[in-house]
Short mmCIF file of C-alpha atoms in Angstrom, two decimals:
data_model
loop_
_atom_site.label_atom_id
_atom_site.label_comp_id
_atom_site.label_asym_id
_atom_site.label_seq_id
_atom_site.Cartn_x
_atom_site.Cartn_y
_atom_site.Cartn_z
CA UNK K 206 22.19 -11.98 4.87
CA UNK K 207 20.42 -9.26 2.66
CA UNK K 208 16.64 -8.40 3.60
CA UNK K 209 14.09 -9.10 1.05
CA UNK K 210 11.61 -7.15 0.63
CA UNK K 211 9.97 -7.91 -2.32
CA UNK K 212 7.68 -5.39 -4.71
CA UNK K 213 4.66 -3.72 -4.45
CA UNK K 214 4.00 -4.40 -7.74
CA UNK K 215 3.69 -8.40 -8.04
CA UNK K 216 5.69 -9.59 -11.46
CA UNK K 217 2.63 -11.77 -11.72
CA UNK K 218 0.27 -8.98 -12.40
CA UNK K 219 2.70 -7.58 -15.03
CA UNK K 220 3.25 -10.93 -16.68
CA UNK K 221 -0.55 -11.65 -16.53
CA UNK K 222 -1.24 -8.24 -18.70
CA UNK K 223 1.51 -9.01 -21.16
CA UNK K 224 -0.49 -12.54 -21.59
CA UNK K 225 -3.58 -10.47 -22.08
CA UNK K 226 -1.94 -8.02 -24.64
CA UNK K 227 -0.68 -10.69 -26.39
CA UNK K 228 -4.29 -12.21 -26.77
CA UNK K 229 -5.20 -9.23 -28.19
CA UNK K 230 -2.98 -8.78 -30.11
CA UNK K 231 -3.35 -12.16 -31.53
CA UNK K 232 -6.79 -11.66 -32.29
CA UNK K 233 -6.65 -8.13 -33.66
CA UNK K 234 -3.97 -9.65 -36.34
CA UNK K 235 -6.16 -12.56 -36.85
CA UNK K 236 -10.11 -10.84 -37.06
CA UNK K 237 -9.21 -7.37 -37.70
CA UNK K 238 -6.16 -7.95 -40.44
CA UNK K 239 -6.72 -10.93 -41.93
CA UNK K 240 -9.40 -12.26 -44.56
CA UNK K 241 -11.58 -14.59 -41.83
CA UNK K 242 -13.98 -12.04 -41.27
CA UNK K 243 -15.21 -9.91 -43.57
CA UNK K 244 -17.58 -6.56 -44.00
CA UNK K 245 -18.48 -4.51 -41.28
CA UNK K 246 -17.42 -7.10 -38.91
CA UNK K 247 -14.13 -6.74 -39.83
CA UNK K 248 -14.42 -2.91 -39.73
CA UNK K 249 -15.97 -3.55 -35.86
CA UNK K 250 -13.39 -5.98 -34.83
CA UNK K 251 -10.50 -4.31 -36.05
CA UNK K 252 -11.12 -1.06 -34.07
CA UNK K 253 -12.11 -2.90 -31.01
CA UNK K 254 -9.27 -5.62 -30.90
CA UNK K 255 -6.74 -2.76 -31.77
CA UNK K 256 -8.41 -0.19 -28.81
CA UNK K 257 -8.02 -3.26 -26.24
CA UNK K 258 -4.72 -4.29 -27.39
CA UNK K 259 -3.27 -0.43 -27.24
CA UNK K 260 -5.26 -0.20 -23.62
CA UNK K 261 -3.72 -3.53 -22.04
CA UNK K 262 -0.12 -2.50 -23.55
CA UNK K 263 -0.50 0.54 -21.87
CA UNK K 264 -1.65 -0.88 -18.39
CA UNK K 265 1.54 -3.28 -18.99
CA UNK K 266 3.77 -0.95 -19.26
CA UNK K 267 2.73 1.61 -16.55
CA UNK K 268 3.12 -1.57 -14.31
CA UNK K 269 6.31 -2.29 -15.49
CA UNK K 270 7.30 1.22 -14.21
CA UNK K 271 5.43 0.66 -11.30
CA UNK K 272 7.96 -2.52 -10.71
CA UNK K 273 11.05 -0.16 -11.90
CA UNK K 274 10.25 2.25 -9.53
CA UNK K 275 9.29 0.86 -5.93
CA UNK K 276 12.14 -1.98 -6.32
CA UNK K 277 14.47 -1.69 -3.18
CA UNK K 278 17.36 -2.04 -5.16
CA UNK K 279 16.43 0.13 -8.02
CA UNK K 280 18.10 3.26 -8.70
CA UNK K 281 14.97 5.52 -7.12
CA UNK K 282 13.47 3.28 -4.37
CA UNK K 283 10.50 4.93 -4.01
CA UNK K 284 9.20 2.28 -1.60
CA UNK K 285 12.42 2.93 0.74
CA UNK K 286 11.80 6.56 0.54
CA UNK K 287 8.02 6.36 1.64
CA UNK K 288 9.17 3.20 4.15
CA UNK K 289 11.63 5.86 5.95
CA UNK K 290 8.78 8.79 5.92
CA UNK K 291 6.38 7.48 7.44
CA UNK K 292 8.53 5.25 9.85
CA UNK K 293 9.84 9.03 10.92
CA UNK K 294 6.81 9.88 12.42
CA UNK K 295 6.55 7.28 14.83
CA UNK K 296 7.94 7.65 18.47
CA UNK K 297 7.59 5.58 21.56
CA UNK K 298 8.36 6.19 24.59
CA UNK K 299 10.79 3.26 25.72
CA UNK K 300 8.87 -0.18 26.27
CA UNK K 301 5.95 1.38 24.35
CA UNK K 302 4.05 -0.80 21.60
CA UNK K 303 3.73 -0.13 17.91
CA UNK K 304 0.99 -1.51 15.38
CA UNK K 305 1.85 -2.44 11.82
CA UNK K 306 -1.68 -2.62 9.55
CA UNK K 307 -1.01 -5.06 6.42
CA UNK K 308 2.69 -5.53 7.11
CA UNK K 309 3.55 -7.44 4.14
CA UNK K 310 7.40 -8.25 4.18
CA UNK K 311 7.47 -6.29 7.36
CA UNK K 312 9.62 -3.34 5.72
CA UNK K 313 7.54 -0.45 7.79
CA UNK K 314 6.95 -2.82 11.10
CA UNK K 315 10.98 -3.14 10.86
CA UNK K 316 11.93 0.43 10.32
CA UNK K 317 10.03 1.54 12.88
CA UNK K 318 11.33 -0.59 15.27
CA UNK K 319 14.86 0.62 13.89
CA UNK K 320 13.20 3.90 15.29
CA UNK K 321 11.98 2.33 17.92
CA UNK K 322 14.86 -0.33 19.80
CA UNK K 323 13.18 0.23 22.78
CA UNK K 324 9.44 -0.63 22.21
CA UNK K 325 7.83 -3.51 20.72
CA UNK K 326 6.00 -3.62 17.74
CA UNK K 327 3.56 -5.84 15.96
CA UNK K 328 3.08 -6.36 12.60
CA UNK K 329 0.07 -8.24 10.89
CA UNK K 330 -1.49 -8.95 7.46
CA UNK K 331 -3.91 -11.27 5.96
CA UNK K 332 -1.09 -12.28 3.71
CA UNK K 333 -3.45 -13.06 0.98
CA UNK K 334 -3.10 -14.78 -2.61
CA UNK K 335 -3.18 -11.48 -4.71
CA UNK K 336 0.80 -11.31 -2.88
CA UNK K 337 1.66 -14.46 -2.46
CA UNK K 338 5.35 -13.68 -2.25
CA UNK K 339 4.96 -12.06 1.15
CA UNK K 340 4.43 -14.26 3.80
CA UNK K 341 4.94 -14.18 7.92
CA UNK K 342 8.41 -16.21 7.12
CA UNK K 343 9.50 -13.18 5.37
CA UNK K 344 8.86 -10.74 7.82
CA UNK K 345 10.86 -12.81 10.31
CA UNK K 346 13.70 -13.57 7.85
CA UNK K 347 13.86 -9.79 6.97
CA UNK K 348 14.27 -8.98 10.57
CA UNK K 349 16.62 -11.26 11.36
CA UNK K 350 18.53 -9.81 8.47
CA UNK K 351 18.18 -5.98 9.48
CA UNK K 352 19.10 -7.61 13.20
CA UNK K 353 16.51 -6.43 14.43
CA UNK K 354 14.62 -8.43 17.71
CA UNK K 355 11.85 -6.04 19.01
CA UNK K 356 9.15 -7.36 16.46
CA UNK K 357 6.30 -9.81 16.11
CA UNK K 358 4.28 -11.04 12.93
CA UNK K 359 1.10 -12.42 13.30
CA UNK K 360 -1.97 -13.21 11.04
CA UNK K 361 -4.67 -10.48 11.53
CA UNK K 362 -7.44 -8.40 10.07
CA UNK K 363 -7.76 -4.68 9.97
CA UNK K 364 -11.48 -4.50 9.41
CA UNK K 365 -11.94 -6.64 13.00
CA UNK K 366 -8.22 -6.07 15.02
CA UNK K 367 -7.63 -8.72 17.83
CA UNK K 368 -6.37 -6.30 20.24
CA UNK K 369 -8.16 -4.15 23.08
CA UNK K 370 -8.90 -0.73 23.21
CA UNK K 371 -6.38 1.72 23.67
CA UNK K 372 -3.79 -1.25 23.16
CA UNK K 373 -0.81 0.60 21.39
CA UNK K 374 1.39 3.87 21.55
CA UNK K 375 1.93 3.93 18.06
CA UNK K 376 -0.17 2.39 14.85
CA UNK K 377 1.11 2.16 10.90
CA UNK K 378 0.22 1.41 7.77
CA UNK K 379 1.28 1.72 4.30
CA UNK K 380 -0.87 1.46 1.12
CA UNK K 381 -3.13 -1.09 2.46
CA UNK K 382 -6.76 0.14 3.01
CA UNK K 383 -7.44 1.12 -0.08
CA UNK K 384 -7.28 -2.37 -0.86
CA UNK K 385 -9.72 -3.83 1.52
CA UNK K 386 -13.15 -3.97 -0.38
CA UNK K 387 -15.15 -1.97 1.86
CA UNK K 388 -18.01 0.52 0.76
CA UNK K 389 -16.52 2.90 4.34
CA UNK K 390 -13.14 2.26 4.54
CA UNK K 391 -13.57 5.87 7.08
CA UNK K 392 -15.24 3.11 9.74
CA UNK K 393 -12.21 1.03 9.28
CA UNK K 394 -10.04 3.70 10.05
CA UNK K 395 -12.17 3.73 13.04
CA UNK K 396 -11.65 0.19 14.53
CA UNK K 397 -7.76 1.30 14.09
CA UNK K 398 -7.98 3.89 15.85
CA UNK K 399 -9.82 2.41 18.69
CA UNK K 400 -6.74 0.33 19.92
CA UNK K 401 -4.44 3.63 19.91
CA UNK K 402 -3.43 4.96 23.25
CA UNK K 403 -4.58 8.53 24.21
CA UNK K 404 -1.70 10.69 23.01
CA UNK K 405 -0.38 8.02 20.65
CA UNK K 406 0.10 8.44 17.19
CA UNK K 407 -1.98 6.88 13.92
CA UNK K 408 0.88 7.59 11.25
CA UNK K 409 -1.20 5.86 7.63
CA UNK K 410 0.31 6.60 4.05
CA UNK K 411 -2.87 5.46 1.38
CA UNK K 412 -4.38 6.56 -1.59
CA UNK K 413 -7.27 8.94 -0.25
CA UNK K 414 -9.01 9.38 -3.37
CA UNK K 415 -12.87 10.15 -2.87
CA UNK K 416 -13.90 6.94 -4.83
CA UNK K 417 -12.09 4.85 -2.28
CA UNK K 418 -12.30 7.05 0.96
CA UNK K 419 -15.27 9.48 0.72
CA UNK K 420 -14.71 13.37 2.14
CA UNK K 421 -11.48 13.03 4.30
CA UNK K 422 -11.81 16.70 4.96
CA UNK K 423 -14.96 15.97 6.47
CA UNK K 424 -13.23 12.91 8.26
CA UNK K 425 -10.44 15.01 9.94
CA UNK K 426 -13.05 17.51 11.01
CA UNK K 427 -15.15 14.55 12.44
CA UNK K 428 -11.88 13.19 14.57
CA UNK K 429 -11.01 16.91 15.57
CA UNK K 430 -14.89 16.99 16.91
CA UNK K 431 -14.44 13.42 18.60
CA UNK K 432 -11.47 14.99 20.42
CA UNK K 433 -8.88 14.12 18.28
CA UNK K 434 -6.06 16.78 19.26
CA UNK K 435 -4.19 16.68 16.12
CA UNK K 436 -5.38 15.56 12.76
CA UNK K 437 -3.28 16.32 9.47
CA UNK K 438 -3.90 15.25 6.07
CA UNK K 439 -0.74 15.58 4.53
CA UNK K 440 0.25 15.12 0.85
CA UNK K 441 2.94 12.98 0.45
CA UNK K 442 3.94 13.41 -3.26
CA UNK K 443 6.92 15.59 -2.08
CA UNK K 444 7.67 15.03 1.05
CA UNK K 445 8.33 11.34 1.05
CA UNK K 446 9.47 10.63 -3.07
CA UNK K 447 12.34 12.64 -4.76
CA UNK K 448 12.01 12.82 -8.69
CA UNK K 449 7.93 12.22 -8.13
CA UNK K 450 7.18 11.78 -11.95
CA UNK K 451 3.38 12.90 -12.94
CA UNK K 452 2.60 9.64 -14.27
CA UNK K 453 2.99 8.47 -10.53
CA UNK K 454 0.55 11.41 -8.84
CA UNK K 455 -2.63 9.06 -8.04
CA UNK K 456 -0.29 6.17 -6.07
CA UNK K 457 1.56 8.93 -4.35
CA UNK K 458 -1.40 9.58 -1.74
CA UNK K 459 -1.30 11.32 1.21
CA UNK K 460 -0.39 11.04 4.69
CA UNK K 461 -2.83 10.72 8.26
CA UNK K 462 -1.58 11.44 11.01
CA UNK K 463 -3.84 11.61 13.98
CA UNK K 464 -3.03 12.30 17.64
CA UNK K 465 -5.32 11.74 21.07
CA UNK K 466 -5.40 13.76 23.99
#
């Protein structure tokens, strides 16, 4: 039995912008080439319709990539690669307890417990429409695959987490906040870090653009001031991906990692 861990990048987005491409295309040939419309209509819609077409090709593509490029059985498998790097900074002492945030297929919750044999961890997700492929199933048929028994899957949400404070040694995540729509994703980070342990370890791989996260410098400066004994902001387009391509830079992200005294 092979795990499955699906794609970041749902085949459903990338067949939904070929369908819109197409459209475009359709009506570029039929408004912008043809003899229907006339004048400076014609002029107008043929520059438009062409502009969108090229623009929605382009977004199709790049996703295609995207596909190419995090699929676990690709030749790159970027998604392994960043999987195994972040999973490396987690350790537990035995019978300790790990947090996956947004587990999805339960590909980081698993490695870490890989890591891990001795501790438990928990992953949990929404497991919403937008990936409709992933599902709590999954992440018990994938474990059961990788043989491994020290996990749990359960529905949750990381802007509210069902747990206490100071519940876990360990918390993860991968690429999942920055997809929560949230005008201060910084106070989400927040409520995650209120169920880690003192002297347990916050290990989160995300996009930490300013549009989506605001001033992280100002953020790790904040924990360090909270007490936070160790805060690092790492970037990650090196250290976790080999053959990082350019066209890749924004998903690449960056790396915090946040220890308690």
């Amino acid at each position: 039995m092979k795990p499955d861990y699906k794609n970041w990048m749902p085949k459903g987005m990338i067949f939904g912008g070929l369908a819109i491409t197409l459209v475009f295309l359709i009506l570029f040939i039929l408004f912008g080439c043809t003899g229907i419309v006339g004048g400076a209509w014609k002029t107008v819609l043929f520059i438009v319709l062409l502009l969108l077409t090229v623009i929605a090709g382009v977004i199709t593509v790049w996703m295609a990539l995207l596909y190419r490029a995090f699929s676990y059985d690709g030749k790159r498998q970027m998604s392994k690669q960043i999987i195994e790097g972040v999973a490396s900074y987690v350790s537990v002492p035995d019978g300790g307890m790990i947090l996956d945030v947004g587990c999805g297929s339960g590909a980081l919750a698993i490695a870490c417990a890989k890591h891990n044999p001795n501790a438990e961890v928990i992953g949990i997700d929404r497991w919403g429409k937008e990936y409709a492929s992933f599902s709590r199933q999954l992440c018990e048929r994938n474990a059961r695959a990788e043989k491994v028994n020290n996990t749990k899957f359960q529905h949750g949400d990381a802007v509210k987490l069902d747990f206490d404070d100071e519940t876990f040694d360990a918390v993860t995540s991968n690429y999942v906040y920055h997809n929560i729509p949230s005008r201060d994703r910084q106070t989400i980070l927040l409520e995650t870090l209120r169920v880690l342990k003192k002297g347990g370890t916050f290990a989160l791989h995300d996009i930490f653009s300013k549009s989506k996260y605001g001033d992280m410098q100002a953020f790790v400066k904040k924990l360090k001031d909270m007490g936070y004994e160790k805060v690092e902001l790492i970037d990650t387009t090196d250290k976790f991906m080999k053959n990082w391509e350019p066209v890749w830079m924004e998903l690449s992200g960056s790396a915090l990692l946040v220890g308690r005294k």
